Coordinates of C-alpha atoms in Angstrom, one line a residue:
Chain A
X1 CA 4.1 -9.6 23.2
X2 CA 5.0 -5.7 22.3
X3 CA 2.9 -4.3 20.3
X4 CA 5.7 -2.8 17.5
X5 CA 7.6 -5.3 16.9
X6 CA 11.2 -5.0 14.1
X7 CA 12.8 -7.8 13.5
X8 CA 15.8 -9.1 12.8
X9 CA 16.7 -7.5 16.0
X10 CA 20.4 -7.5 15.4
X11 CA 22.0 -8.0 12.1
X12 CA 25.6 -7.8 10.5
X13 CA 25.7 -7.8 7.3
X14 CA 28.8 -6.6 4.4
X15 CA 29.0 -3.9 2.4
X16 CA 26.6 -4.1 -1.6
X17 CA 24.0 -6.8 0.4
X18 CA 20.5 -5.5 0.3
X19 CA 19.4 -5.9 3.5
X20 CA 15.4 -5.7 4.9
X21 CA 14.1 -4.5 8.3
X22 CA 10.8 -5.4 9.0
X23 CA 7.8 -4.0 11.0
X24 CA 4.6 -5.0 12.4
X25 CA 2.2 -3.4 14.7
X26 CA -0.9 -4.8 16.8
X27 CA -1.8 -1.7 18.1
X28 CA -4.4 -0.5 14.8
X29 CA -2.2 2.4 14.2
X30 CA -2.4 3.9 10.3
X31 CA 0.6 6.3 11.0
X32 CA 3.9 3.9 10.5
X33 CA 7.4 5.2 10.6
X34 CA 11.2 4.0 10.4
X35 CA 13.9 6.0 12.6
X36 CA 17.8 5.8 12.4
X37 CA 19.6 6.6 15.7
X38 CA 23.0 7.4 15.7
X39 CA 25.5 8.3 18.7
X40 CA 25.2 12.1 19.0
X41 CA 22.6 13.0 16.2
X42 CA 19.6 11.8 17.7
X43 CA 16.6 10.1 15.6
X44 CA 16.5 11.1 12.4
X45 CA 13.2 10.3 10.0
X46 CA 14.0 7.7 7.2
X47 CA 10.4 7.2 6.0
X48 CA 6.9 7.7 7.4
X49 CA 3.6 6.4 5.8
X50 CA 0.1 8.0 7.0
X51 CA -2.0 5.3 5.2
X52 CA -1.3 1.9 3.1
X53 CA -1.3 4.2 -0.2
X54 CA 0.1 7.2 1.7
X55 CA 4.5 7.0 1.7
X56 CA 6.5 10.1 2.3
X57 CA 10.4 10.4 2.4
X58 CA 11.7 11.9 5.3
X59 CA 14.5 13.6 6.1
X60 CA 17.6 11.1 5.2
X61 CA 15.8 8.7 2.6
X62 CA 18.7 8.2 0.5
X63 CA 19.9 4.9 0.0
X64 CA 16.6 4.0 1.3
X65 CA 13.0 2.5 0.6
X66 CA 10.0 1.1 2.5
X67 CA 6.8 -0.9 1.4
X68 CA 3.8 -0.3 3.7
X69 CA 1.8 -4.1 2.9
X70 CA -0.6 -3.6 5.5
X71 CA -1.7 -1.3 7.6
X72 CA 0.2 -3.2 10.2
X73 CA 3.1 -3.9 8.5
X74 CA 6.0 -1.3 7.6
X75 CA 9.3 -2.5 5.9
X76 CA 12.3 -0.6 5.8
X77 CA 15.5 -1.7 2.6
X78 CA 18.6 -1.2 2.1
X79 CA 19.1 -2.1 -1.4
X80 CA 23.2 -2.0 -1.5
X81 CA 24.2 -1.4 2.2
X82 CA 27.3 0.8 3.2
X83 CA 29.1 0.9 6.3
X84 CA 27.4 4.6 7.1
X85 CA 24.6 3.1 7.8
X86 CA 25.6 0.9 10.0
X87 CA 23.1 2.2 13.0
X88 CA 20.3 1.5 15.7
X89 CA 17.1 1.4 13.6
X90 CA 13.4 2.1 15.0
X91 CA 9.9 1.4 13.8
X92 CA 7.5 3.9 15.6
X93 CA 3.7 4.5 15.3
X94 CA 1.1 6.5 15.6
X95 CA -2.7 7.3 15.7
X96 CA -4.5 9.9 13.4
X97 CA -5.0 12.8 14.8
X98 CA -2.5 12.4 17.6
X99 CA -0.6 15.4 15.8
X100 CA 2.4 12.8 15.2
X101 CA 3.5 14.0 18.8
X102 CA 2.8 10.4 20.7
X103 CA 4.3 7.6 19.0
X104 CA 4.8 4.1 20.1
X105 CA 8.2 2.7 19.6
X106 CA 9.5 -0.8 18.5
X107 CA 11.9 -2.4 20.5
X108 CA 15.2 -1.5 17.7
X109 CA 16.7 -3.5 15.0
X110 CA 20.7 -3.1 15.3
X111 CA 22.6 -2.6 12.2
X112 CA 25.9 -3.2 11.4
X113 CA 27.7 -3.2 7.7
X114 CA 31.5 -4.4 7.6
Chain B
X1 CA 16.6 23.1 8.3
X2 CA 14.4 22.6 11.4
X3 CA 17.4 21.9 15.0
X4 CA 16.2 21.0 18.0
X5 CA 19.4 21.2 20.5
X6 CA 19.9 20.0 23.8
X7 CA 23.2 19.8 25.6
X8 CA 24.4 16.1 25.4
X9 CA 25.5 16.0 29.0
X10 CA 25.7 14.1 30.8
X11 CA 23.9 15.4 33.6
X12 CA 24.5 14.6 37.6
X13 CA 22.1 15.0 40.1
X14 CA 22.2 13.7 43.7
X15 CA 18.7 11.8 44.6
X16 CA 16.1 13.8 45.5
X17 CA 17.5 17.0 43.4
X18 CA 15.9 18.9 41.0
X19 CA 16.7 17.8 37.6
X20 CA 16.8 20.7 34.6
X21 CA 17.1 19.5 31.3
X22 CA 16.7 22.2 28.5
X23 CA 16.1 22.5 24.9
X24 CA 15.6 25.5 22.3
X25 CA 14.8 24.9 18.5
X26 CA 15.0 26.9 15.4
X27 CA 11.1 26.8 13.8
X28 CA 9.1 29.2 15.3
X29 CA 6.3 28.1 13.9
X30 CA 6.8 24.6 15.7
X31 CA 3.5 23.9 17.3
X32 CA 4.0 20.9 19.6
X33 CA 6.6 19.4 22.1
X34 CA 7.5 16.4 24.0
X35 CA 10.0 14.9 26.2
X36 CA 10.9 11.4 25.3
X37 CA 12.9 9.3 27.5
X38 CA 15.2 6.6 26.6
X39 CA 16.9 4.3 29.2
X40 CA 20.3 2.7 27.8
X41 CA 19.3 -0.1 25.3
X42 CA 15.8 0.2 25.0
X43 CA 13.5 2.4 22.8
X44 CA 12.3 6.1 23.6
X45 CA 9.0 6.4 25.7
X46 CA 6.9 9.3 25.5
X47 CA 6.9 11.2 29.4
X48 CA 5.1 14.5 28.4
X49 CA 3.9 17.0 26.0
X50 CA 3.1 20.2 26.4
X51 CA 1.4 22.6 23.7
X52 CA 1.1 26.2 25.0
X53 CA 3.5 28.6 26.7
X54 CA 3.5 28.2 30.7
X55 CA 4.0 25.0 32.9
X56 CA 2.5 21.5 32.6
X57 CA 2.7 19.1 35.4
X58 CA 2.6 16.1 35.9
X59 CA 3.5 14.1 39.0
X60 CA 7.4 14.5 40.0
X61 CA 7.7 15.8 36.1
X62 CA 6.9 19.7 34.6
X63 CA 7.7 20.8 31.4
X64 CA 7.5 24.5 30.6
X65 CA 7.5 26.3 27.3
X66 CA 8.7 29.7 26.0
X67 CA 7.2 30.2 22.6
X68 CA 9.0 33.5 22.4
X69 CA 12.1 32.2 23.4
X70 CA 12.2 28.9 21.2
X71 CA 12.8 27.3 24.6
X72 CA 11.4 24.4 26.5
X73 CA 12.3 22.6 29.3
X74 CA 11.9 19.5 31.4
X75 CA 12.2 19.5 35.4
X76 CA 12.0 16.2 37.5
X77 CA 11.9 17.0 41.3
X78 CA 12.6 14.7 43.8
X79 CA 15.0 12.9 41.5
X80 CA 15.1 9.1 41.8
X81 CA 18.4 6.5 40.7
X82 CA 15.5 5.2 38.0
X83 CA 15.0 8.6 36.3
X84 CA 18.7 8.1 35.2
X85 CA 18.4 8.0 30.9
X86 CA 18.4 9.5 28.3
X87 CA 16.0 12.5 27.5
X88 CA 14.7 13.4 23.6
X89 CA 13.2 16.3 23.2
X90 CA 11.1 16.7 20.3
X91 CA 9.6 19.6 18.5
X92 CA 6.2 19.3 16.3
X93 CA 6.1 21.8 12.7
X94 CA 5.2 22.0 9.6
X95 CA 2.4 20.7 7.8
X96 CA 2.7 17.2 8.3
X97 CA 3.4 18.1 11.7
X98 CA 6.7 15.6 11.6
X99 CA 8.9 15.6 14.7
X100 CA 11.9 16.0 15.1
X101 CA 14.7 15.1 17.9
X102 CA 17.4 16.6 20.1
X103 CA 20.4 14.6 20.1
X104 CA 19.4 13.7 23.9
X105 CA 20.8 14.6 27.1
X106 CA 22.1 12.2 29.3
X107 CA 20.9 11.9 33.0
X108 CA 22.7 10.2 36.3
X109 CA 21.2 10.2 39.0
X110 CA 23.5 9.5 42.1
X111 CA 22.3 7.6 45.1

């Protein structure tokens, strides 16, 4: 079994649905964080949590939000999803005081919004 | 605005070349960096790190960093048909010490 693992893996959704990605981690990571990766741009930082009471935006959080229920478990929403962010979606984490550098990748959740 | 660039490629190399991959970023005050590498539908993997100027190796892979030149760079000798993916580099700053990503350069290797 991975150790990060998103889920749904794929989804297709339509434009206004709110829409939730979900994350969970065996690994006894605190640092939890959602990725968007788009053709050409690279990963881009949604969201990243350090703790349970610890959530920080990151660099595109619009039209985002994230609950961190656990320390394993990191959820990423769309509440009114727009063909934009139709993308390739990853849950990463990492251990404190790893310097953020090393994280451990989920497997992906594909997005798409007609 | 922090960049990290990398040319998108893609890259060829015969097997058993020297494969260069390159990246310079904008933040000199980053203070960590890492090559990430990404094979076609799966997720990014972390391959090395390096965190002072000069070369790291590590088996068939060395990554070397020029503080003063905002520049670091990945080199994978004796290049094999599975090395061909996708490379991330990714630059460590700021307080939080938050990464971020190249857009990735794509690597062939040719048998």
């Amino acid at each position: 079994d991975a150790d990060v693992t998103q889920t749904p893996r794929n989804r297709i959704t339509k434009t206004g649905k709110r829409i939730m990605l979900e994350c969970s981690q065996t690994k006894g990571h605190d640092r939890m964080y959602w990725y968007r990766q788009d053709p050409g741009l690279g990963l881009r930082l949604i969201y990243y949590s350090f703790d349970v009471k610890d959530i920080n935006k990151g660099e595109i959080s619009d039209g985002y939000s994230v609950s961190r229920q656990a320390q394993a478990k990191f959820s990423l929403s769309l509440e009114s999803a727009i063909p934009n962010q139709t993308a390739l979606y990853f849950c990463a984490t990492s251990a404190r005081g790893s310097g953020t550098g090393e994280l451990f990748f989920g497997e992906g959740s594909r997005l798409t919004v007609l | 605005q922090k960049e990290v660039e990398q040319n998108s490629g893609p890259l060829s190399v015969p097997e058993g070349a020297i494969a260069s991959l390159n990246c310079t970023y904008s933040d000199r005050g980053s203070q960590s960096f890492f090559w990430y590498r990404q094979y076609s539908g799966k997720s990014p993997e972390l391959i090395m790190s390096i965190y002072s100027n000069g070369d790291k190796e590590d088996g068939r892979f060395t990554a070397q960093l020029n503080k003063a030149s905002q520049y670091v760079s990945l080199l994978i000798r004796d290049s094999q048909p599975s090395d061909s993916a996708t490379y991330l580099c990714a630059v460590s700053s700021g307080s939080a010490r938050q990464l971020t990503f190249g857009s990735g350069t794509q690597l062939t290797v040719l048998p």
